[in-house]
């Protein structure tokens, strides 16, 4: 994982472009939720699996190369995520 790659001018331009795109889609109300844009780059090997987890922030996944299966569940559905798992 590479953190804060937006300090590099090339990644900063990419982040700014993507942030503008997301804000346009989100509209004025949705844009209020978007603060402190930053970029992480994950470099993984083929068939790598990320374990079940929660992210505290709003995220946008951009797949640059290859393919990825992604499952997103409703964190409020206790049939999927129990109180014990959340804790």
Short mmCIF file of N, CA, C and O in Angstrom, two decimals:
data_model
loop_
_atom_site.label_atom_id
_atom_site.label_comp_id
_atom_site.label_asym_id
_atom_site.label_seq_id
_atom_site.Cartn_x
_atom_site.Cartn_y
_atom_site.Cartn_z
N UNK A 1 0.85 -1.17 0.00
CA UNK A 1 0.00 0.00 0.00
C UNK A 1 0.90 1.24 0.00
O UNK A 1 1.83 1.33 0.79
N UNK A 2 0.61 2.15 -0.89
CA UNK A 2 1.32 3.42 -0.95
C UNK A 2 0.37 4.50 -0.46
O UNK A 2 -0.71 4.70 -1.01
N UNK A 3 0.75 5.19 0.61
CA UNK A 3 -0.10 6.22 1.21
C UNK A 3 0.30 7.60 0.73
O UNK A 3 1.46 7.87 0.48
N UNK A 4 -0.68 8.48 0.65
CA UNK A 4 -0.50 9.89 0.31
C UNK A 4 0.32 10.09 -0.96
O UNK A 4 1.19 10.95 -1.02
N UNK A 5 -0.01 9.32 -1.98
CA UNK A 5 0.70 9.47 -3.26
C UNK A 5 0.36 10.80 -3.93
O UNK A 5 1.05 11.22 -4.85
N UNK A 6 -0.67 11.48 -3.42
CA UNK A 6 -1.05 12.77 -4.02
C UNK A 6 -0.01 13.85 -3.80
O UNK A 6 -0.11 14.94 -4.38
N UNK A 7 1.02 13.58 -3.01
CA UNK A 7 2.11 14.56 -2.88
C UNK A 7 2.94 14.61 -4.16
O UNK A 7 3.63 15.59 -4.42
N UNK A 8 2.87 13.56 -4.98
CA UNK A 8 3.53 13.55 -6.29
C UNK A 8 2.63 14.31 -7.27
O UNK A 8 1.42 14.05 -7.33
N UNK A 9 3.18 15.25 -8.03
CA UNK A 9 2.36 16.08 -8.92
C UNK A 9 1.50 15.28 -9.90
O UNK A 9 0.36 15.65 -10.17
N UNK A 10 2.01 14.19 -10.43
CA UNK A 10 1.23 13.40 -11.39
C UNK A 10 0.02 12.76 -10.71
O UNK A 10 -1.09 12.78 -11.26
N UNK A 11 0.20 12.20 -9.53
CA UNK A 11 -0.93 11.62 -8.79
C UNK A 11 -1.88 12.72 -8.33
O UNK A 11 -3.10 12.52 -8.30
N UNK A 12 -1.37 13.87 -7.96
CA UNK A 12 -2.20 14.99 -7.52
C UNK A 12 -3.14 15.43 -8.65
O UNK A 12 -4.34 15.67 -8.42
N UNK A 13 -2.61 15.51 -9.87
CA UNK A 13 -3.46 15.87 -11.02
C UNK A 13 -4.56 14.82 -11.22
O UNK A 13 -5.71 15.16 -11.47
N UNK A 14 -4.18 13.56 -11.10
CA UNK A 14 -5.15 12.48 -11.25
C UNK A 14 -6.22 12.56 -10.16
O UNK A 14 -7.42 12.45 -10.44
N UNK A 15 -5.81 12.77 -8.93
CA UNK A 15 -6.76 12.89 -7.82
C UNK A 15 -7.69 14.08 -8.02
O UNK A 15 -8.90 13.98 -7.83
N UNK A 16 -7.13 15.22 -8.41
CA UNK A 16 -7.95 16.42 -8.64
C UNK A 16 -8.99 16.18 -9.73
O UNK A 16 -10.15 16.58 -9.61
N UNK A 17 -8.57 15.50 -10.79
CA UNK A 17 -9.48 15.21 -11.90
C UNK A 17 -10.59 14.26 -11.44
O UNK A 17 -11.77 14.49 -11.73
N UNK A 18 -10.23 13.24 -10.70
CA UNK A 18 -11.22 12.28 -10.24
C UNK A 18 -12.15 12.90 -9.20
O UNK A 18 -13.35 12.68 -9.21
N UNK A 19 -11.59 13.74 -8.32
CA UNK A 19 -12.41 14.42 -7.32
C UNK A 19 -13.44 15.32 -7.99
O UNK A 19 -14.62 15.36 -7.59
N UNK A 20 -13.04 16.05 -9.02
CA UNK A 20 -13.98 16.92 -9.74
C UNK A 20 -15.10 16.09 -10.37
O UNK A 20 -16.27 16.48 -10.32
N UNK A 21 -14.75 14.94 -10.93
CA UNK A 21 -15.73 14.03 -11.54
C UNK A 21 -16.73 13.55 -10.48
O UNK A 21 -17.94 13.59 -10.70
N UNK A 22 -16.24 13.12 -9.33
CA UNK A 22 -17.11 12.62 -8.26
C UNK A 22 -18.00 13.73 -7.74
O UNK A 22 -19.20 13.54 -7.51
N UNK A 23 -17.45 14.93 -7.55
CA UNK A 23 -18.25 16.05 -7.06
C UNK A 23 -19.35 16.43 -8.06
O UNK A 23 -20.46 16.79 -7.66
N UNK A 24 -19.05 16.34 -9.33
CA UNK A 24 -20.05 16.65 -10.35
C UNK A 24 -21.22 15.66 -10.25
O UNK A 24 -22.38 16.06 -10.32
N UNK A 25 -20.90 14.40 -10.08
CA UNK A 25 -21.95 13.38 -9.96
C UNK A 25 -22.70 13.53 -8.64
O UNK A 25 -23.91 13.38 -8.59
N UNK A 26 -21.98 13.83 -7.56
CA UNK A 26 -22.58 13.93 -6.23
C UNK A 26 -23.49 15.14 -6.09
O UNK A 26 -24.42 15.14 -5.28
N UNK A 27 -23.22 16.19 -6.84
CA UNK A 27 -24.01 17.40 -6.73
C UNK A 27 -23.65 18.18 -5.47
O UNK A 27 -22.82 17.74 -4.67
N UNK A 28 -24.26 19.34 -5.26
CA UNK A 28 -23.91 20.19 -4.13
C UNK A 28 -24.09 19.53 -2.77
O UNK A 28 -23.24 19.65 -1.89
N UNK A 29 -25.20 18.80 -2.58
CA UNK A 29 -25.44 18.16 -1.28
C UNK A 29 -24.46 17.02 -1.03
O UNK A 29 -23.90 16.90 0.05
N UNK A 30 -24.25 16.18 -2.03
CA UNK A 30 -23.33 15.06 -1.87
C UNK A 30 -21.90 15.52 -1.70
O UNK A 30 -21.12 14.91 -0.97
N UNK A 31 -21.55 16.64 -2.34
CA UNK A 31 -20.19 17.16 -2.24
C UNK A 31 -19.83 17.59 -0.83
O UNK A 31 -18.67 17.59 -0.45
N UNK A 32 -20.86 17.94 -0.04
CA UNK A 32 -20.61 18.34 1.35
C UNK A 32 -20.01 17.18 2.16
O UNK A 32 -19.35 17.41 3.16
N UNK A 33 -20.26 15.95 1.72
CA UNK A 33 -19.73 14.78 2.42
C UNK A 33 -18.26 14.51 2.08
O UNK A 33 -17.60 13.75 2.78
N UNK A 34 -17.80 15.10 1.00
CA UNK A 34 -16.45 14.82 0.52
C UNK A 34 -15.46 15.84 1.07
O UNK A 34 -15.49 17.01 0.70
N UNK A 35 -14.60 15.39 1.94
CA UNK A 35 -13.60 16.27 2.55
C UNK A 35 -12.26 15.58 2.53
O UNK A 35 -12.18 14.36 2.55
N UNK A 36 -11.20 16.35 2.50
CA UNK A 36 -9.85 15.82 2.64
C UNK A 36 -9.55 14.70 1.65
O UNK A 36 -9.21 13.58 2.04
N UNK A 37 -9.65 15.00 0.37
CA UNK A 37 -9.37 13.98 -0.64
C UNK A 37 -7.91 13.55 -0.56
O UNK A 37 -7.00 14.37 -0.47
N UNK A 38 -7.72 12.25 -0.53
CA UNK A 38 -6.37 11.70 -0.54
C UNK A 38 -6.40 10.39 -1.32
O UNK A 38 -7.47 9.85 -1.59
N UNK A 39 -5.24 9.92 -1.69
CA UNK A 39 -5.16 8.76 -2.56
C UNK A 39 -4.24 7.70 -1.96
O UNK A 39 -3.14 8.02 -1.52
N UNK A 40 -4.73 6.48 -1.96
CA UNK A 40 -3.92 5.31 -1.60
C UNK A 40 -3.83 4.43 -2.82
O UNK A 40 -4.79 4.29 -3.57
N UNK A 41 -2.69 3.84 -3.03
CA UNK A 41 -2.51 2.90 -4.13
C UNK A 41 -2.20 1.54 -3.53
O UNK A 41 -1.27 1.39 -2.74
N UNK A 42 -3.01 0.56 -3.91
CA UNK A 42 -2.78 -0.82 -3.49
C UNK A 42 -2.24 -1.58 -4.69
O UNK A 42 -2.85 -1.58 -5.75
N UNK A 43 -1.12 -2.22 -4.51
CA UNK A 43 -0.55 -3.06 -5.55
C UNK A 43 -0.66 -4.49 -5.04
O UNK A 43 -0.10 -4.82 -3.99
N UNK A 44 -1.41 -5.31 -5.76
CA UNK A 44 -1.64 -6.67 -5.29
C UNK A 44 -1.30 -7.68 -6.37
O UNK A 44 -1.22 -7.36 -7.55
N UNK A 45 -1.11 -8.88 -5.93
CA UNK A 45 -0.82 -9.98 -6.84
C UNK A 45 -2.14 -10.58 -7.35
O UNK A 45 -3.20 -10.37 -6.74
N UNK A 46 -2.08 -11.31 -8.45
CA UNK A 46 -3.30 -11.95 -8.97
C UNK A 46 -3.94 -12.86 -7.91
O UNK A 46 -3.25 -13.48 -7.11
N UNK A 47 -5.26 -12.86 -7.90
CA UNK A 47 -6.06 -13.70 -7.01
C UNK A 47 -5.95 -13.33 -5.54
O UNK A 47 -6.34 -14.10 -4.67
N UNK A 48 -5.44 -12.16 -5.25
CA UNK A 48 -5.33 -11.69 -3.86
C UNK A 48 -6.73 -11.42 -3.32
O UNK A 48 -7.57 -10.83 -4.00
N UNK A 49 -6.99 -11.84 -2.09
CA UNK A 49 -8.29 -11.61 -1.46
C UNK A 49 -8.12 -10.67 -0.28
O UNK A 49 -7.24 -10.85 0.55
N UNK A 50 -8.98 -9.68 -0.21
CA UNK A 50 -9.00 -8.76 0.92
C UNK A 50 -10.06 -9.26 1.88
O UNK A 50 -11.19 -9.53 1.48
N UNK A 51 -9.73 -9.38 3.16
CA UNK A 51 -10.72 -9.90 4.11
C UNK A 51 -11.86 -8.93 4.35
O UNK A 51 -11.75 -7.74 4.10
N UNK A 52 -12.93 -9.47 4.86
CA UNK A 52 -14.10 -8.69 5.27
C UNK A 52 -13.64 -7.59 6.22
O UNK A 52 -12.90 -7.84 7.17
N UNK A 53 -14.05 -6.35 5.94
CA UNK A 53 -13.66 -5.25 6.80
C UNK A 53 -14.58 -4.06 6.58
O UNK A 53 -15.34 -4.01 5.63
N UNK A 54 -14.50 -3.11 7.51
CA UNK A 54 -15.23 -1.84 7.41
C UNK A 54 -14.23 -0.73 7.17
O UNK A 54 -13.15 -0.73 7.75
N UNK A 55 -14.59 0.22 6.33
CA UNK A 55 -13.78 1.42 6.16
C UNK A 55 -14.50 2.58 6.83
O UNK A 55 -15.71 2.75 6.67
N UNK A 56 -13.77 3.37 7.59
CA UNK A 56 -14.38 4.48 8.33
C UNK A 56 -14.68 5.67 7.43
O UNK A 56 -15.49 6.52 7.77
N UNK A 57 -14.03 5.72 6.30
CA UNK A 57 -14.21 6.87 5.42
C UNK A 57 -14.98 6.48 4.16
O UNK A 57 -15.24 5.32 3.91
N UNK A 58 -15.36 7.50 3.40
CA UNK A 58 -16.01 7.27 2.11
C UNK A 58 -14.91 6.92 1.11
O UNK A 58 -13.89 7.60 1.03
N UNK A 59 -15.13 5.86 0.36
CA UNK A 59 -14.11 5.40 -0.58
C UNK A 59 -14.67 5.25 -1.98
O UNK A 59 -15.86 4.96 -2.16
N UNK A 60 -13.79 5.38 -2.94
CA UNK A 60 -14.11 5.09 -4.33
C UNK A 60 -13.01 4.17 -4.84
O UNK A 60 -11.83 4.49 -4.73
N UNK A 61 -13.41 3.03 -5.35
CA UNK A 61 -12.46 2.06 -5.87
C UNK A 61 -12.30 2.28 -7.36
O UNK A 61 -13.28 2.33 -8.09
N UNK A 62 -11.07 2.43 -7.79
CA UNK A 62 -10.77 2.56 -9.20
C UNK A 62 -9.80 1.44 -9.56
O UNK A 62 -8.69 1.39 -9.03
N UNK A 63 -10.23 0.54 -10.41
CA UNK A 63 -9.39 -0.58 -10.84
C UNK A 63 -8.65 -0.15 -12.10
O UNK A 63 -9.26 0.20 -13.10
N UNK A 64 -7.34 -0.16 -12.05
CA UNK A 64 -6.53 0.32 -13.18
C UNK A 64 -6.22 -0.80 -14.16
O UNK A 64 -6.26 -0.61 -15.36
N UNK A 65 -5.94 -1.97 -13.63
CA UNK A 65 -5.55 -3.08 -14.50
C UNK A 65 -6.11 -4.37 -13.95
O UNK A 65 -6.26 -4.53 -12.74
N UNK A 66 -6.43 -5.29 -14.83
CA UNK A 66 -6.93 -6.58 -14.40
C UNK A 66 -8.41 -6.49 -14.03
O UNK A 66 -9.11 -5.58 -14.45
N UNK A 67 -8.86 -7.45 -13.26
CA UNK A 67 -10.26 -7.47 -12.85
C UNK A 67 -10.34 -7.74 -11.35
O UNK A 67 -9.41 -8.26 -10.75
N UNK A 68 -11.46 -7.38 -10.77
CA UNK A 68 -11.65 -7.53 -9.33
C UNK A 68 -13.13 -7.77 -9.09
O UNK A 68 -13.98 -7.10 -9.67
N UNK A 69 -13.44 -8.75 -8.26
CA UNK A 69 -14.81 -8.96 -7.79
C UNK A 69 -14.93 -8.25 -6.46
O UNK A 69 -14.07 -8.39 -5.59
N UNK A 70 -16.00 -7.49 -6.30
CA UNK A 70 -16.20 -6.70 -5.09
C UNK A 70 -17.61 -6.93 -4.59
O UNK A 70 -18.57 -6.84 -5.36
N UNK A 71 -17.74 -7.24 -3.31
CA UNK A 71 -19.04 -7.40 -2.69
C UNK A 71 -19.19 -6.34 -1.62
O UNK A 71 -18.32 -6.18 -0.77
N UNK A 72 -20.29 -5.62 -1.67
CA UNK A 72 -20.59 -4.59 -0.68
C UNK A 72 -21.90 -4.98 -0.01
O UNK A 72 -22.87 -5.31 -0.69
N UNK A 73 -21.89 -4.98 1.31
CA UNK A 73 -23.10 -5.35 2.03
C UNK A 73 -23.61 -4.14 2.80
O UNK A 73 -22.90 -3.17 3.03
N UNK A 74 -24.86 -4.23 3.21
CA UNK A 74 -25.47 -3.19 4.02
C UNK A 74 -25.00 -3.38 5.46
O UNK A 74 -25.36 -4.38 6.10
N UNK A 75 -24.20 -2.47 6.00
CA UNK A 75 -23.69 -2.65 7.35
C UNK A 75 -24.77 -2.58 8.42
O UNK A 75 -24.53 -2.94 9.57
N UNK A 76 -25.97 -2.12 8.06
CA UNK A 76 -27.07 -2.05 9.01
C UNK A 76 -27.92 -3.32 9.03
O UNK A 76 -28.82 -3.45 9.87
N UNK A 77 -27.66 -4.24 8.11
CA UNK A 77 -28.42 -5.49 8.03
C UNK A 77 -27.78 -6.50 8.98
O UNK A 77 -26.73 -7.06 8.70
N UNK A 78 -28.43 -6.74 10.12
CA UNK A 78 -27.87 -7.64 11.14
C UNK A 78 -27.89 -9.10 10.71
O UNK A 78 -27.27 -9.94 11.36
N UNK A 79 -28.57 -9.44 9.62
CA UNK A 79 -28.51 -10.80 9.08
C UNK A 79 -27.15 -11.03 8.39
O UNK A 79 -26.72 -12.16 8.23
N UNK A 80 -26.49 -9.95 8.02
CA UNK A 80 -25.20 -10.03 7.33
C UNK A 80 -24.06 -9.73 8.30
O UNK A 80 -23.09 -10.48 8.39
N UNK A 81 -24.16 -8.63 9.01
CA UNK A 81 -23.12 -8.23 9.96
C UNK A 81 -23.73 -8.15 11.36
O UNK A 81 -24.58 -7.31 11.62
N UNK A 82 -23.30 -9.04 12.22
CA UNK A 82 -23.84 -9.07 13.58
C UNK A 82 -23.19 -7.97 14.42
O UNK A 82 -22.13 -7.43 14.06
N UNK A 83 -23.83 -7.66 15.53
CA UNK A 83 -23.26 -6.68 16.46
C UNK A 83 -21.86 -7.11 16.91
O UNK A 83 -20.96 -6.30 17.05
N UNK A 84 -21.68 -8.42 17.13
CA UNK A 84 -20.39 -8.95 17.57
C UNK A 84 -19.31 -8.71 16.50
O UNK A 84 -18.20 -8.31 16.81
N UNK A 85 -19.64 -8.94 15.23
CA UNK A 85 -18.69 -8.70 14.14
C UNK A 85 -18.33 -7.23 14.03
O UNK A 85 -17.18 -6.88 13.78
N UNK A 86 -19.34 -6.37 14.22
CA UNK A 86 -19.09 -4.93 14.14
C UNK A 86 -18.16 -4.49 15.26
O UNK A 86 -17.24 -3.72 15.06
N UNK A 87 -18.41 -5.01 16.45
CA UNK A 87 -17.57 -4.66 17.61
C UNK A 87 -16.14 -5.12 17.39
O UNK A 87 -15.18 -4.49 17.66
#
